[in-house]
Coordinates of C-alpha atoms in Angstrom, one line a residue:
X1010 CA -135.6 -36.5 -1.5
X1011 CA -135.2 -35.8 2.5
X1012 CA -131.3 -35.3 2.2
X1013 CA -129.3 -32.7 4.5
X1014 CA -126.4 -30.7 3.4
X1015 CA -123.3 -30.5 5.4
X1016 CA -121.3 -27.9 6.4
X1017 CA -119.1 -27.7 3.7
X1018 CA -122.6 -27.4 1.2
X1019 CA -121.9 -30.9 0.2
X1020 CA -125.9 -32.7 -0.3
X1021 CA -126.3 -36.4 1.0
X1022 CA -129.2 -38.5 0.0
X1023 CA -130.2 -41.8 0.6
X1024 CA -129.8 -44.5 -2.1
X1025 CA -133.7 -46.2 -2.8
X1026 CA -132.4 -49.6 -2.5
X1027 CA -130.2 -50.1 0.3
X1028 CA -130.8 -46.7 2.4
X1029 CA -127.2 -46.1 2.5
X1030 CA -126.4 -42.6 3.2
X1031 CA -124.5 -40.9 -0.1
X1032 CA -123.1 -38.0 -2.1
X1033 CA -126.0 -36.6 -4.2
X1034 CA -123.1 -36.1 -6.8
X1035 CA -122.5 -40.0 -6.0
X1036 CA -125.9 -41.5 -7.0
X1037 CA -126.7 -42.5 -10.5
X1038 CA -130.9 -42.0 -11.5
X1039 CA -133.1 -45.3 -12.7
X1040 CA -135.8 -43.3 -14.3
X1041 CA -139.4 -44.5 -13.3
X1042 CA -140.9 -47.5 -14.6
X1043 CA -144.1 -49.4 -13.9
X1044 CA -142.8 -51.1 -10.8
X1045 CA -140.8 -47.3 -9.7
X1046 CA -143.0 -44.7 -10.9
X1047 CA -140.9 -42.3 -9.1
X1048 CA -137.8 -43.1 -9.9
X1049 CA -134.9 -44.3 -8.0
X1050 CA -132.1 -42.6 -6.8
X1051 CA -129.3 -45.7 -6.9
X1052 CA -125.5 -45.8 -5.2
X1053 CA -123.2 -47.7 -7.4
X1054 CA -122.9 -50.7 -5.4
X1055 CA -126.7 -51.2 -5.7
X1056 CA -125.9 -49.9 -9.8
X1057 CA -123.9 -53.2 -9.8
X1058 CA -126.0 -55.4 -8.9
X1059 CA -128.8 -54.7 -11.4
X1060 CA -129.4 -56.9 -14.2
X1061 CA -128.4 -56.1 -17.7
X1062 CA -132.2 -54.7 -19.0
X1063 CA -132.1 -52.1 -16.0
X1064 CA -128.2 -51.2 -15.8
X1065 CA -128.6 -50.3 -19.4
X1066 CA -131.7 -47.5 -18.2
X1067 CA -129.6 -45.8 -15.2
X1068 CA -128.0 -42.6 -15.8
X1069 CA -124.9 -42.7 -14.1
X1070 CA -123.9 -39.9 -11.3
X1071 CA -121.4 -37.4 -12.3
X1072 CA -118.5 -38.7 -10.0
X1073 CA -118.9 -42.1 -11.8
X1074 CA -117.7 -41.0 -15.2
X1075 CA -114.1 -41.9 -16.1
X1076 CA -111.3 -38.7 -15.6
X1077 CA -109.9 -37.8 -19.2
X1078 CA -106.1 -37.9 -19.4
X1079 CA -104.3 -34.4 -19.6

């Protein structure tokens, strides 16, 4: 990761697919496979475009989950 942190401490990184500058808390994880043996860091427009096989392996970033009612 080559991300900065702002000057509120929030971390940015770039999403692996389309470069896009992002929220760390805003990027969900592919884990590696044969063709990304890293890894990929993904933003969720890139998520979305995924086929099924691979959207089912992405963890999704914590800002992604749905807010619980009261």
């Amino acid at each position: 990761m080559s991300g900065v942190i702002d000057a509120k401490g929030v971390q940015w990184e770039h999403c692996s697919e389309c470069g896009l500058f992002t929220r760390l808390a805003d990027l969900g994880y592919q884990p590696k496979s044969r063709a990304y043996p890293y890894g990929r860091d993904l933003c969720l427009k890139c998520v979305n475009g995924l086929s099924q096989w691979h959207l089912a392996r992405v963890r999704p970033a914590p800002d992604w989950l749905a807010k619980r009612g009261p």
